[in-house]
PDB file of C-alpha atoms in Angstrom:
ATOM      1  CA  UNK A  17    -170.645 102.615 169.169  1.00 49.00           C
ATOM      2  CA  UNK A  18    -170.232 101.975 172.891  1.00 46.00           C
ATOM      3  CA  UNK A  19    -168.418  98.737 172.172  1.00 45.00           C
ATOM      4  CA  UNK A  20    -166.102 100.422 169.628  1.00 47.00           C
ATOM      5  CA  UNK A  21    -165.279 103.185 172.099  1.00 44.00           C
ATOM      6  CA  UNK A  22    -164.598 100.712 174.874  1.00 41.00           C
ATOM      7  CA  UNK A  23    -162.353  98.550 172.711  1.00 43.00           C
ATOM      8  CA  UNK A  24    -160.142 101.601 172.119  1.00 45.00           C
ATOM      9  CA  UNK A  25    -159.539 101.819 175.886  1.00 43.00           C
ATOM     10  CA  UNK A  26    -156.584  99.623 176.979  1.00 38.00           C
ATOM     11  CA  UNK A  27    -158.281  98.943 180.330  1.00 38.00           C
ATOM     12  CA  UNK A  28    -161.146  97.071 178.788  1.00 39.00           C
ATOM     13  CA  UNK A  29    -159.789  95.995 175.391  1.00 38.00           C
ATOM     14  CA  UNK A  30    -160.779  92.419 174.813  1.00 38.00           C
ATOM     15  CA  UNK A  31    -163.102  92.334 177.830  1.00 39.00           C
ATOM     16  CA  UNK A  32    -165.950  94.642 176.902  1.00 34.00           C
ATOM     17  CA  UNK A  33    -168.092  91.976 175.254  1.00 35.00           C
ATOM     18  CA  UNK A  34    -167.954  89.917 178.430  1.00 38.00           C
ATOM     19  CA  UNK A  35    -169.262  92.820 180.521  1.00 37.00           C
ATOM     20  CA  UNK A  36    -171.941  94.334 178.315  1.00 35.00           C
ATOM     21  CA  UNK A  37    -175.135  93.215 176.674  1.00 33.00           C
ATOM     22  CA  UNK A  38    -176.998  95.580 174.365  1.00 33.00           C
ATOM     23  CA  UNK A  39    -180.589  94.646 173.717  1.00 32.00           C
ATOM     24  CA  UNK A  40    -182.633  96.610 171.183  1.00 32.00           C
ATOM     25  CA  UNK A  41    -186.398  96.241 171.216  1.00 34.00           C
ATOM     26  CA  UNK A  42    -189.419  98.488 170.518  1.00 31.00           C
ATOM     27  CA  UNK A  43    -187.398 101.685 170.338  1.00 34.00           C
ATOM     28  CA  UNK A  44    -185.639 101.120 173.708  1.00 32.00           C
ATOM     29  CA  UNK A  45    -182.101 100.024 174.511  1.00 28.00           C
ATOM     30  CA  UNK A  46    -181.018  98.746 177.926  1.00 30.00           C
ATOM     31  CA  UNK A  47    -177.362  98.726 178.869  1.00 33.00           C
ATOM     32  CA  UNK A  48    -176.576  96.080 181.426  1.00 33.00           C
ATOM     33  CA  UNK A  49    -173.497  95.384 183.512  1.00 34.00           C
ATOM     34  CA  UNK A  50    -173.789  91.820 184.784  1.00 37.00           C
ATOM     35  CA  UNK A  51    -177.585  91.635 185.396  1.00 38.00           C
ATOM     36  CA  UNK A  52    -178.615  95.191 186.309  1.00 37.00           C
ATOM     37  CA  UNK A  53    -180.179  97.659 183.818  1.00 34.00           C
ATOM     38  CA  UNK A  54    -178.605 101.112 183.908  1.00 33.00           C
ATOM     39  CA  UNK A  55    -181.098 103.221 182.005  1.00 34.00           C
ATOM     40  CA  UNK A  56    -183.757 103.074 179.301  1.00 35.00           C
ATOM     41  CA  UNK A  57    -184.098 105.851 176.815  1.00 32.00           C
ATOM     42  CA  UNK A  58    -185.600 106.956 173.552  1.00 35.00           C
ATOM     43  CA  UNK A  59    -183.238 106.117 170.710  1.00 33.00           C
ATOM     44  CA  UNK A  60    -184.199 109.186 168.758  1.00 36.00           C
ATOM     45  CA  UNK A  61    -183.551 111.776 171.482  1.00 37.00           C
ATOM     46  CA  UNK A  62    -181.100 110.225 173.957  1.00 42.00           C
ATOM     47  CA  UNK A  63    -178.901 107.799 172.045  1.00 43.00           C
ATOM     48  CA  UNK A  64    -175.597 109.697 171.878  1.00 46.00           C
ATOM     49  CA  UNK A  65    -175.573 111.041 175.467  1.00 42.00           C
ATOM     50  CA  UNK A  66    -176.473 107.588 176.694  1.00 39.00           C
ATOM     51  CA  UNK A  67    -173.735 105.826 174.743  1.00 41.00           C
ATOM     52  CA  UNK A  68    -171.162 108.295 176.033  1.00 42.00           C
ATOM     53  CA  UNK A  69    -172.174 107.927 179.683  1.00 43.00           C
ATOM     54  CA  UNK A  70    -172.702 104.173 179.438  1.00 43.00           C
ATOM     55  CA  UNK A  71    -169.264 103.667 177.909  1.00 41.00           C
ATOM     56  CA  UNK A  72    -167.641 105.718 180.660  1.00 40.00           C
ATOM     57  CA  UNK A  73    -169.537 103.812 183.323  1.00 43.00           C
ATOM     58  CA  UNK A  74    -168.667 100.430 181.865  1.00 40.00           C
ATOM     59  CA  UNK A  75    -164.997 101.337 181.532  1.00 37.00           C
ATOM     60  CA  UNK A  76    -164.977 102.412 185.170  1.00 40.00           C
ATOM     61  CA  UNK A  77    -166.770  99.248 186.242  1.00 44.00           C
ATOM     62  CA  UNK A  78    -164.340  96.963 184.429  1.00 41.00           C
ATOM     63  CA  UNK A  79    -161.338  98.925 185.706  1.00 40.00           C
ATOM     64  CA  UNK A  80    -162.744  98.637 189.215  1.00 46.00           C
ATOM     65  CA  UNK A  81    -163.179  94.886 188.882  1.00 49.00           C
ATOM     66  CA  UNK A  82    -159.609  94.551 187.631  1.00 46.00           C
ATOM     67  CA  UNK A  83    -158.128  96.061 190.831  1.00 64.00           C
ATOM     68  CA  UNK A  84    -155.805  93.476 192.386  1.00 75.00           C
ATOM     69  CA  UNK A  85    -157.030  91.561 195.412  1.00 82.00           C
ATOM     70  CA  UNK A  86    -154.600  91.950 198.303  1.00 93.00           C
ATOM     71  CA  UNK A  87    -155.661  88.791 200.083  1.00 94.00           C
ATOM     72  CA  UNK A  88    -152.414  88.816 202.059  1.00 95.00           C
ATOM     73  CA  UNK A  89    -153.319  92.172 203.627  1.00 96.00           C
ATOM     74  CA  UNK A  90    -153.367  90.709 207.153  1.00 97.00           C
ATOM     75  CA  UNK A  91    -149.862  89.288 206.960  1.00 96.00           C
ATOM     76  CA  UNK A  92    -148.296  92.663 207.827  1.00 96.00           C
ATOM     77  CA  UNK A  93    -150.015  92.795 211.223  1.00 97.00           C
ATOM     78  CA  UNK A  94    -147.758  92.999 214.310  1.00 97.00           C
ATOM     79  CA  UNK A  95    -147.381  89.873 216.476  1.00 96.00           C
ATOM     80  CA  UNK A  96    -150.205  89.113 218.892  1.00 96.00           C
ATOM     81  CA  UNK A  97    -149.729  91.021 222.139  1.00 97.00           C
ATOM     82  CA  UNK A  98    -148.483  88.863 225.017  1.00 96.00           C
ATOM     83  CA  UNK A  99    -151.313  87.428 227.072  1.00 95.00           C
ATOM     84  CA  UNK A 100    -153.890  88.209 224.389  1.00 96.00           C
ATOM     85  CA  UNK A 101    -156.038  86.512 221.784  1.00 95.00           C
ATOM     86  CA  UNK A 102    -156.472  88.180 218.412  1.00 96.00           C
ATOM     87  CA  UNK A 103    -160.042  88.860 217.315  1.00 97.00           C
ATOM     88  CA  UNK A 104    -160.894  89.601 213.682  1.00 97.00           C
ATOM     89  CA  UNK A 105    -164.126  91.606 213.818  1.00 98.00           C
ATOM     90  CA  UNK A 106    -165.672  91.654 210.334  1.00 98.00           C
ATOM     91  CA  UNK A 107    -168.609  93.622 209.038  1.00 98.00           C
ATOM     92  CA  UNK A 108    -171.130  91.608 207.036  1.00 98.00           C
ATOM     93  CA  UNK A 109    -171.306  91.835 203.237  1.00 98.00           C
ATOM     94  CA  UNK A 110    -173.609  94.164 201.348  1.00 97.00           C
ATOM     95  CA  UNK A 111    -177.404  93.777 201.326  1.00 97.00           C
ATOM     96  CA  UNK A 112    -179.958  95.401 199.055  1.00 96.00           C
ATOM     97  CA  UNK A 113    -180.824  97.747 201.929  1.00 95.00           C
ATOM     98  CA  UNK A 114    -177.191  98.857 201.993  1.00 95.00           C
ATOM     99  CA  UNK A 115    -177.226  99.394 198.245  1.00 95.00           C
ATOM    100  CA  UNK A 116    -180.506 101.319 198.346  1.00 95.00           C
ATOM    101  CA  UNK A 117    -179.554 103.411 201.394  1.00 93.00           C
ATOM    102  CA  UNK A 118    -182.209 102.034 203.765  1.00 94.00           C
ATOM    103  CA  UNK A 119    -181.740 101.772 207.521  1.00 93.00           C
ATOM    104  CA  UNK A 120    -181.252  98.222 208.763  1.00 93.00           C
ATOM    105  CA  UNK A 121    -180.711  97.497 212.426  1.00 94.00           C
ATOM    106  CA  UNK A 122    -181.816  94.591 214.579  1.00 95.00           C
ATOM    107  CA  UNK A 123    -185.364  94.378 213.158  1.00 93.00           C
ATOM    108  CA  UNK A 124    -184.977  94.623 209.384  1.00 91.00           C
ATOM    109  CA  UNK A 125    -183.170  91.423 208.451  1.00 93.00           C
ATOM    110  CA  UNK A 126    -182.310  91.144 204.734  1.00 96.00           C
ATOM    111  CA  UNK A 127    -180.045  88.587 203.087  1.00 97.00           C
ATOM    112  CA  UNK A 128    -176.801  89.370 201.308  1.00 98.00           C
ATOM    113  CA  UNK A 129    -177.003  90.405 197.674  1.00 97.00           C
ATOM    114  CA  UNK A 130    -174.581  89.090 195.036  1.00 97.00           C
ATOM    115  CA  UNK A 131    -172.070  91.818 195.821  1.00 97.00           C
ATOM    116  CA  UNK A 132    -172.272  90.948 199.511  1.00 98.00           C
ATOM    117  CA  UNK A 133    -171.659  87.261 198.881  1.00 98.00           C
ATOM    118  CA  UNK A 134    -168.538  88.122 196.880  1.00 97.00           C
ATOM    119  CA  UNK A 135    -167.345  90.411 199.684  1.00 98.00           C
ATOM    120  CA  UNK A 136    -167.831  87.515 202.105  1.00 98.00           C
ATOM    121  CA  UNK A 137    -165.803  85.229 199.850  1.00 97.00           C
ATOM    122  CA  UNK A 138    -162.982  87.769 199.726  1.00 97.00           C
ATOM    123  CA  UNK A 139    -163.148  88.064 203.508  1.00 97.00           C
ATOM    124  CA  UNK A 140    -162.593  84.322 203.606  1.00 97.00           C
ATOM    125  CA  UNK A 141    -159.581  84.593 201.314  1.00 97.00           C
ATOM    126  CA  UNK A 142    -157.990  87.199 203.582  1.00 97.00           C
ATOM    127  CA  UNK A 143    -158.631  85.111 206.714  1.00 96.00           C
ATOM    128  CA  UNK A 144    -157.381  81.979 204.935  1.00 95.00           C
ATOM    129  CA  UNK A 145    -154.018  83.681 204.308  1.00 95.00           C
ATOM    130  CA  UNK A 146    -153.418  83.653 208.085  1.00 93.00           C
ATOM    131  CA  UNK A 147    -153.420  79.837 208.045  1.00 87.00           C
ATOM    132  CA  UNK A 148    -155.083  79.710 211.448  1.00 79.00           C
ATOM    133  CA  UNK A 149    -154.312  76.312 212.935  1.00 71.00           C
ATOM    134  CA  UNK A 150    -155.679  74.337 214.586  1.00 63.00           C
ATOM    135  CA  UNK A 151    -159.049  75.068 213.033  1.00 66.00           C
ATOM    136  CA  UNK A 152    -160.571  78.225 214.467  1.00 74.00           C
ATOM    137  CA  UNK A 153    -164.164  79.154 215.169  1.00 84.00           C
ATOM    138  CA  UNK A 154    -166.192  81.752 213.247  1.00 94.00           C
ATOM    139  CA  UNK A 155    -169.039  83.350 215.206  1.00 96.00           C
ATOM    140  CA  UNK A 156    -171.669  85.846 214.112  1.00 97.00           C
ATOM    141  CA  UNK A 157    -174.662  87.824 215.258  1.00 98.00           C
ATOM    142  CA  UNK A 158    -178.132  86.313 214.997  1.00 97.00           C
ATOM    143  CA  UNK A 159    -179.046  88.438 211.970  1.00 98.00           C
ATOM    144  CA  UNK A 160    -179.288  86.818 208.551  1.00 98.00           C
ATOM    145  CA  UNK A 161    -176.740  89.047 206.803  1.00 98.00           C
ATOM    146  CA  UNK A 162    -174.082  88.279 209.424  1.00 98.00           C
ATOM    147  CA  UNK A 163    -174.813  84.546 209.509  1.00 98.00           C
ATOM    148  CA  UNK A 164    -174.644  84.300 205.709  1.00 98.00           C
ATOM    149  CA  UNK A 165    -171.345  86.210 205.667  1.00 98.00           C
ATOM    150  CA  UNK A 166    -169.924  83.895 208.346  1.00 98.00           C
ATOM    151  CA  UNK A 167    -171.011  80.819 206.387  1.00 97.00           C
ATOM    152  CA  UNK A 168    -169.336  81.947 203.147  1.00 98.00           C
ATOM    153  CA  UNK A 169    -166.237  83.152 205.026  1.00 97.00           C
ATOM    154  CA  UNK A 170    -165.870  79.881 206.947  1.00 95.00           C
ATOM    155  CA  UNK A 171    -166.340  77.754 203.846  1.00 96.00           C
ATOM    156  CA  UNK A 172    -163.756  79.786 201.909  1.00 96.00           C
ATOM    157  CA  UNK A 173    -161.196  79.760 204.741  1.00 94.00           C
ATOM    158  CA  UNK A 174    -161.910  76.159 205.794  1.00 92.00           C
ATOM    159  CA  UNK A 175    -162.853  77.164 209.323  1.00 92.00           C
ATOM    160  CA  UNK A 176    -165.493  75.868 211.700  1.00 90.00           C
ATOM    161  CA  UNK A 177    -168.612  77.977 212.162  1.00 91.00           C
ATOM    162  CA  UNK A 178    -170.323  78.192 215.516  1.00 89.00           C
ATOM    163  CA  UNK A 179    -173.753  76.622 215.687  1.00 85.00           C
ATOM    164  CA  UNK A 180    -174.853  79.273 218.216  1.00 90.00           C
ATOM    165  CA  UNK A 181    -175.073  82.821 216.804  1.00 93.00           C
ATOM    166  CA  UNK A 182    -174.594  85.541 219.422  1.00 95.00           C
ATOM    167  CA  UNK A 183    -177.213  88.202 220.094  1.00 96.00           C
ATOM    168  CA  UNK A 184    -174.525  90.350 221.773  1.00 97.00           C
ATOM    169  CA  UNK A 185    -173.084  90.937 218.262  1.00 98.00           C
ATOM    170  CA  UNK A 186    -176.393  92.145 216.767  1.00 98.00           C
ATOM    171  CA  UNK A 187    -176.714  95.536 215.131  1.00 97.00           C
ATOM    172  CA  UNK A 188    -178.068  98.449 217.162  1.00 95.00           C
ATOM    173  CA  UNK A 189    -181.879  98.462 217.235  1.00 95.00           C
ATOM    174  CA  UNK A 190    -183.000 101.701 215.544  1.00 93.00           C
ATOM    175  CA  UNK A 191    -186.673 101.276 216.362  1.00 91.00           C
ATOM    176  CA  UNK A 192    -189.133 103.099 214.122  1.00 89.00           C
ATOM    177  CA  UNK A 193    -186.416 104.295 211.733  1.00 89.00           C
ATOM    178  CA  UNK A 194    -185.635 100.826 210.393  1.00 92.00           C
ATOM    179  CA  UNK A 195    -186.427 100.367 206.727  1.00 90.00           C
ATOM    180  CA  UNK A 196    -186.498 104.126 206.082  1.00 90.00           C
ATOM    181  CA  UNK A 197    -184.202 106.253 203.918  1.00 91.00           C
ATOM    182  CA  UNK A 198    -180.854 106.542 205.679  1.00 88.00           C
ATOM    183  CA  UNK A 199    -180.462 110.177 204.592  1.00 89.00           C
ATOM    184  CA  UNK A 200    -183.581 111.145 206.525  1.00 84.00           C
ATOM    185  CA  UNK A 201    -182.148 109.345 209.549  1.00 84.00           C
ATOM    186  CA  UNK A 202    -178.659 110.885 209.617  1.00 83.00           C
ATOM    187  CA  UNK A 203    -179.511 113.975 211.650  1.00 84.00           C
ATOM    188  CA  UNK A 204    -181.344 111.882 214.265  1.00 85.00           C
ATOM    189  CA  UNK A 205    -178.445 109.447 214.511  1.00 83.00           C
ATOM    190  CA  UNK A 206    -175.931 112.302 214.812  1.00 84.00           C
ATOM    191  CA  UNK A 207    -178.014 113.832 217.596  1.00 87.00           C
ATOM    192  CA  UNK A 208    -178.161 110.454 219.342  1.00 88.00           C
ATOM    193  CA  UNK A 209    -174.401 109.927 219.160  1.00 86.00           C
ATOM    194  CA  UNK A 210    -173.947 113.488 220.402  1.00 89.00           C
ATOM    195  CA  UNK A 211    -176.231 112.811 223.370  1.00 91.00           C
ATOM    196  CA  UNK A 212    -174.447 109.555 224.195  1.00 91.00           C
ATOM    197  CA  UNK A 213    -171.069 111.317 223.982  1.00 91.00           C
ATOM    198  CA  UNK A 214    -172.317 113.993 226.396  1.00 91.00           C
ATOM    199  CA  UNK A 215    -173.257 111.248 228.850  1.00 91.00           C
ATOM    200  CA  UNK A 216    -176.993 110.957 228.097  1.00 93.00           C
ATOM    201  CA  UNK A 217    -176.632 107.242 227.460  1.00 94.00           C
ATOM    202  CA  UNK A 218    -180.294 106.470 228.073  1.00 94.00           C
ATOM    203  CA  UNK A 219    -181.340 108.380 224.931  1.00 92.00           C
ATOM    204  CA  UNK A 220    -182.848 106.311 222.102  1.00 91.00           C
ATOM    205  CA  UNK A 221    -183.081 107.034 218.377  1.00 85.00           C
ATOM    206  CA  UNK A 222    -186.843 106.481 218.303  1.00 78.00           C
ATOM    207  CA  UNK A 223    -189.736 104.557 219.822  1.00 81.00           C
ATOM    208  CA  UNK A 224    -188.600 101.110 220.900  1.00 85.00           C
ATOM    209  CA  UNK A 225    -184.977 101.684 219.864  1.00 93.00           C
ATOM    210  CA  UNK A 226    -181.937 100.628 221.860  1.00 95.00           C
ATOM    211  CA  UNK A 227    -180.366 103.103 224.288  1.00 95.00           C
ATOM    212  CA  UNK A 228    -176.685 103.925 224.485  1.00 94.00           C
ATOM    213  CA  UNK A 229    -176.490 102.197 227.855  1.00 95.00           C
ATOM    214  CA  UNK A 230    -177.904  98.994 226.375  1.00 96.00           C
ATOM    215  CA  UNK A 231    -175.437  99.104 223.481  1.00 97.00           C
ATOM    216  CA  UNK A 232    -172.492  99.667 225.844  1.00 96.00           C
ATOM    217  CA  UNK A 233    -173.597  96.794 228.059  1.00 97.00           C
ATOM    218  CA  UNK A 234    -173.820  94.516 225.004  1.00 97.00           C
ATOM    219  CA  UNK A 235    -170.287  95.565 224.042  1.00 97.00           C
ATOM    220  CA  UNK A 236    -169.077  94.429 227.458  1.00 97.00           C
ATOM    221  CA  UNK A 237    -170.761  91.039 226.920  1.00 97.00           C
ATOM    222  CA  UNK A 238    -169.312  90.755 223.399  1.00 97.00           C
ATOM    223  CA  UNK A 239    -165.750  91.433 224.603  1.00 97.00           C
ATOM    224  CA  UNK A 240    -166.108  88.954 227.472  1.00 97.00           C
ATOM    225  CA  UNK A 241    -167.383  86.350 224.999  1.00 95.00           C
ATOM    226  CA  UNK A 242    -164.534  87.090 222.578  1.00 95.00           C
ATOM    227  CA  UNK A 243    -162.021  86.579 225.382  1.00 95.00           C
ATOM    228  CA  UNK A 244    -163.682  83.407 226.682  1.00 93.00           C
ATOM    229  CA  UNK A 245    -163.901  81.494 223.377  1.00 89.00           C
ATOM    230  CA  UNK A 246    -160.118  81.304 222.740  1.00 87.00           C
ATOM    231  CA  UNK A 247    -159.579  80.235 226.367  1.00 85.00           C
ATOM    232  CA  UNK A 248    -162.216  77.537 225.996  1.00 85.00           C
ATOM    233  CA  UNK A 249    -160.771  76.211 222.736  1.00 81.00           C
ATOM    234  CA  UNK A 250    -157.130  76.674 223.773  1.00 82.00           C
ATOM    235  CA  UNK A 251    -156.457  78.924 220.793  1.00 85.00           C
ATOM    236  CA  UNK A 252    -155.186  82.451 220.228  1.00 89.00           C
ATOM    237  CA  UNK A 253    -157.676  83.818 217.697  1.00 93.00           C
ATOM    238  CA  UNK A 254    -161.338  84.259 216.867  1.00 94.00           C
ATOM    239  CA  UNK A 255    -163.236  85.472 213.788  1.00 96.00           C
ATOM    240  CA  UNK A 256    -166.539  87.283 214.398  1.00 97.00           C
ATOM    241  CA  UNK A 257    -169.055  88.838 211.987  1.00 98.00           C
ATOM    242  CA  UNK A 258    -171.086  91.795 213.201  1.00 98.00           C
ATOM    243  CA  UNK A 259    -172.476  95.190 212.089  1.00 98.00           C
ATOM    244  CA  UNK A 260    -171.410  98.752 211.332  1.00 96.00           C
ATOM    245  CA  UNK A 261    -172.954 100.920 214.060  1.00 94.00           C
ATOM    246  CA  UNK A 262    -172.268  98.337 216.750  1.00 97.00           C
ATOM    247  CA  UNK A 263    -168.669  98.177 215.533  1.00 97.00           C
ATOM    248  CA  UNK A 264    -168.299 101.962 215.536  1.00 95.00           C
ATOM    249  CA  UNK A 265    -169.314 102.174 219.190  1.00 95.00           C
ATOM    250  CA  UNK A 266    -167.254  99.126 220.187  1.00 97.00           C
ATOM    251  CA  UNK A 267    -164.106 100.473 218.517  1.00 97.00           C
ATOM    252  CA  UNK A 268    -164.592 103.856 220.203  1.00 95.00           C
ATOM    253  CA  UNK A 269    -164.891 102.119 223.586  1.00 95.00           C
ATOM    254  CA  UNK A 270    -161.804  99.916 223.291  1.00 95.00           C
ATOM    255  CA  UNK A 271    -159.718 102.745 221.842  1.00 93.00           C
ATOM    256  CA  UNK A 272    -161.235 105.278 224.276  1.00 91.00           C
ATOM    257  CA  UNK A 273    -162.114 107.713 221.514  1.00 90.00           C
ATOM    258  CA  UNK A 274    -165.039 110.194 221.708  1.00 88.00           C
ATOM    259  CA  UNK A 275    -168.378 108.614 220.853  1.00 89.00           C
ATOM    260  CA  UNK A 276    -169.377 111.801 219.035  1.00 84.00           C
ATOM    261  CA  UNK A 277    -166.784 111.049 216.338  1.00 82.00           C
ATOM    262  CA  UNK A 278    -167.583 107.353 216.070  1.00 80.00           C
ATOM    263  CA  UNK A 279    -170.735 108.002 214.048  1.00 75.00           C
ATOM    264  CA  UNK A 280    -168.538 109.258 211.192  1.00 79.00           C
ATOM    265  CA  UNK A 281    -165.957 106.459 211.363  1.00 88.00           C
ATOM    266  CA  UNK A 282    -165.727 104.250 208.267  1.00 92.00           C
ATOM    267  CA  UNK A 283    -166.671 100.618 208.716  1.00 96.00           C
ATOM    268  CA  UNK A 284    -167.170  99.269 205.202  1.00 96.00           C
ATOM    269  CA  UNK A 285    -169.138  96.201 204.156  1.00 97.00           C
ATOM    270  CA  UNK A 286    -166.701  93.296 204.233  1.00 97.00           C
ATOM    271  CA  UNK A 287    -164.077  95.183 206.250  1.00 98.00           C
ATOM    272  CA  UNK A 288    -161.933  93.659 209.000  1.00 98.00           C
ATOM    273  CA  UNK A 289    -161.133  95.279 212.352  1.00 98.00           C
ATOM    274  CA  UNK A 290    -158.470  93.662 214.509  1.00 98.00           C
ATOM    275  CA  UNK A 291    -158.351  93.608 218.312  1.00 98.00           C
ATOM    276  CA  UNK A 292    -155.993  92.011 220.815  1.00 98.00           C
ATOM    277  CA  UNK A 293    -158.037  91.026 223.889  1.00 97.00           C
ATOM    278  CA  UNK A 294    -156.303  90.040 227.102  1.00 97.00           C
ATOM    279  CA  UNK A 295    -157.188  86.514 228.248  1.00 95.00           C
ATOM    280  CA  UNK A 296    -155.004  86.458 231.366  1.00 94.00           C
ATOM    281  CA  UNK A 297    -157.130  88.605 233.644  1.00 94.00           C
ATOM    282  CA  UNK A 298    -156.033  92.171 232.857  1.00 96.00           C
ATOM    283  CA  UNK A 299    -159.039  94.506 232.934  1.00 96.00           C
ATOM    284  CA  UNK A 300    -160.037  98.020 231.936  1.00 95.00           C
ATOM    285  CA  UNK A 301    -162.914 100.056 233.309  1.00 94.00           C
ATOM    286  CA  UNK A 302    -165.135 102.477 231.398  1.00 93.00           C
ATOM    287  CA  UNK A 303    -166.837 105.093 233.594  1.00 92.00           C
ATOM    288  CA  UNK A 304    -168.323 108.551 233.122  1.00 89.00           C
ATOM    289  CA  UNK A 305    -164.732 109.871 233.279  1.00 89.00           C
ATOM    290  CA  UNK A 306    -163.662 107.925 230.204  1.00 91.00           C
ATOM    291  CA  UNK A 307    -162.530 109.782 227.095  1.00 90.00           C
ATOM    292  CA  UNK A 308    -165.487 108.343 225.185  1.00 92.00           C
ATOM    293  CA  UNK A 309    -167.567 111.009 226.961  1.00 91.00           C
ATOM    294  CA  UNK A 310    -167.183 114.766 226.682  1.00 85.00           C
ATOM    295  CA  UNK A 311    -168.011 117.662 228.981  1.00 69.00           C
ATOM    296  CA  UNK A 312    -167.815 115.992 232.385  1.00 66.00           C
ATOM    297  CA  UNK A 313    -170.517 113.351 232.001  1.00 70.00           C
ATOM    298  CA  UNK A 314    -172.539 112.645 235.137  1.00 72.00           C
ATOM    299  CA  UNK A 315    -174.029 109.240 234.225  1.00 84.00           C
ATOM    300  CA  UNK A 316    -173.501 106.252 236.513  1.00 90.00           C
ATOM    301  CA  UNK A 317    -171.928 103.952 233.906  1.00 92.00           C
ATOM    302  CA  UNK A 318    -169.279 101.466 235.043  1.00 93.00           C
ATOM    303  CA  UNK A 319    -168.226  98.795 232.594  1.00 94.00           C
ATOM    304  CA  UNK A 320    -165.615  96.212 233.531  1.00 95.00           C
ATOM    305  CA  UNK A 321    -163.972  94.858 230.382  1.00 96.00           C
ATOM    306  CA  UNK A 322    -161.034  92.666 229.430  1.00 97.00           C
ATOM    307  CA  UNK A 323    -158.109  94.931 228.515  1.00 97.00           C
ATOM    308  CA  UNK A 324    -158.319  95.400 224.750  1.00 97.00           C
ATOM    309  CA  UNK A 325    -156.095  97.033 222.144  1.00 97.00           C
ATOM    310  CA  UNK A 326    -157.225  98.199 218.712  1.00 97.00           C
ATOM    311  CA  UNK A 327    -154.636  96.909 216.243  1.00 98.00           C
ATOM    312  CA  UNK A 328    -156.211  97.887 212.902  1.00 97.00           C
ATOM    313  CA  UNK A 329    -159.435  99.526 211.770  1.00 96.00           C
ATOM    314  CA  UNK A 330    -161.433  99.071 208.549  1.00 97.00           C
ATOM    315  CA  UNK A 331    -159.016  96.886 206.566  1.00 97.00           C
ATOM    316  CA  UNK A 332    -160.432  96.658 203.030  1.00 96.00           C
ATOM    317  CA  UNK A 333    -157.513  95.848 200.733  1.00 96.00           C
ATOM    318  CA  UNK A 334    -158.742  92.275 200.325  1.00 97.00           C
ATOM    319  CA  UNK A 335    -161.906  93.606 198.642  1.00 96.00           C
ATOM    320  CA  UNK A 336    -159.970  94.783 195.601  1.00 93.00           C
ATOM    321  CA  UNK A 337    -161.864  98.039 195.127  1.00 85.00           C
ATOM    322  CA  UNK A 338    -165.347  96.507 195.213  1.00 83.00           C
ATOM    323  CA  UNK A 339    -168.281  98.867 195.737  1.00 58.00           C
ATOM    324  CA  UNK A 340    -168.736  99.317 199.493  1.00 58.00           C
ATOM    325  CA  UNK A 341    -171.319 100.981 201.777  1.00 60.00           C
TER     326      UNK A 341
END
């Protein structure tokens, strides 16, 4: 019945059999898309509601997969700013922790799942469209999910991958909250971002977690490293794979936007964020008077950074409508 209903839909006509397996055994049916079971139910009491919902879900899944990949999505970027190198800051692909809504920072270190590996491949296709020549370097954080994303990306785009992952690109360390349900953590994280935005940059999210000051200092190191690599290799671009919360804070800093809003900014799995970083000595300074802080912050922060412009945030067209977290 599900198959007959799906075949009547023009979106999935002719494709439904490739996407669905129905297995009937011992009074239970499992509906599977690719390899994952959706639900088990009693045939006698739940068959019709299940078939209706399963058909709708499968139609949506196939339609989602059929969204076109815009792998040329970076070709409409403006020219690189004079005196700058262009840095493509990518978020790693999806992990099972992402899918399950579990906190992962610098301690919990899962691998990519199948969805995440496909996101990494599509990242590579988008970067490949730029035809970066001579061969450019791909760098990543030290965490497994970022390194695996960088490896797939580099292989797809035919780029060189750095043999030295960078700890300055690691995700924020969330301390005792790592591995826990992200929904239970949201209020604590919002309070932490609020405290950082008000200038209380030594606040931590929990025992052993990283402070705002430590994150900001790492951002300074990351931007210096991103500016130094193109100078060293006599190139004008760099691809780097990092993490969502670290990216949110970094983008707020370079764009001088309030930290309190950065916790809500979208940074999807597999997304690309583009910066132009000055490599000719122009600098910018972040102090307690910066717009990233609110309410007349009194902290003693002073960060000296290469002058950096945010060119594009959270580019996802190359993912073709894939499920993102």
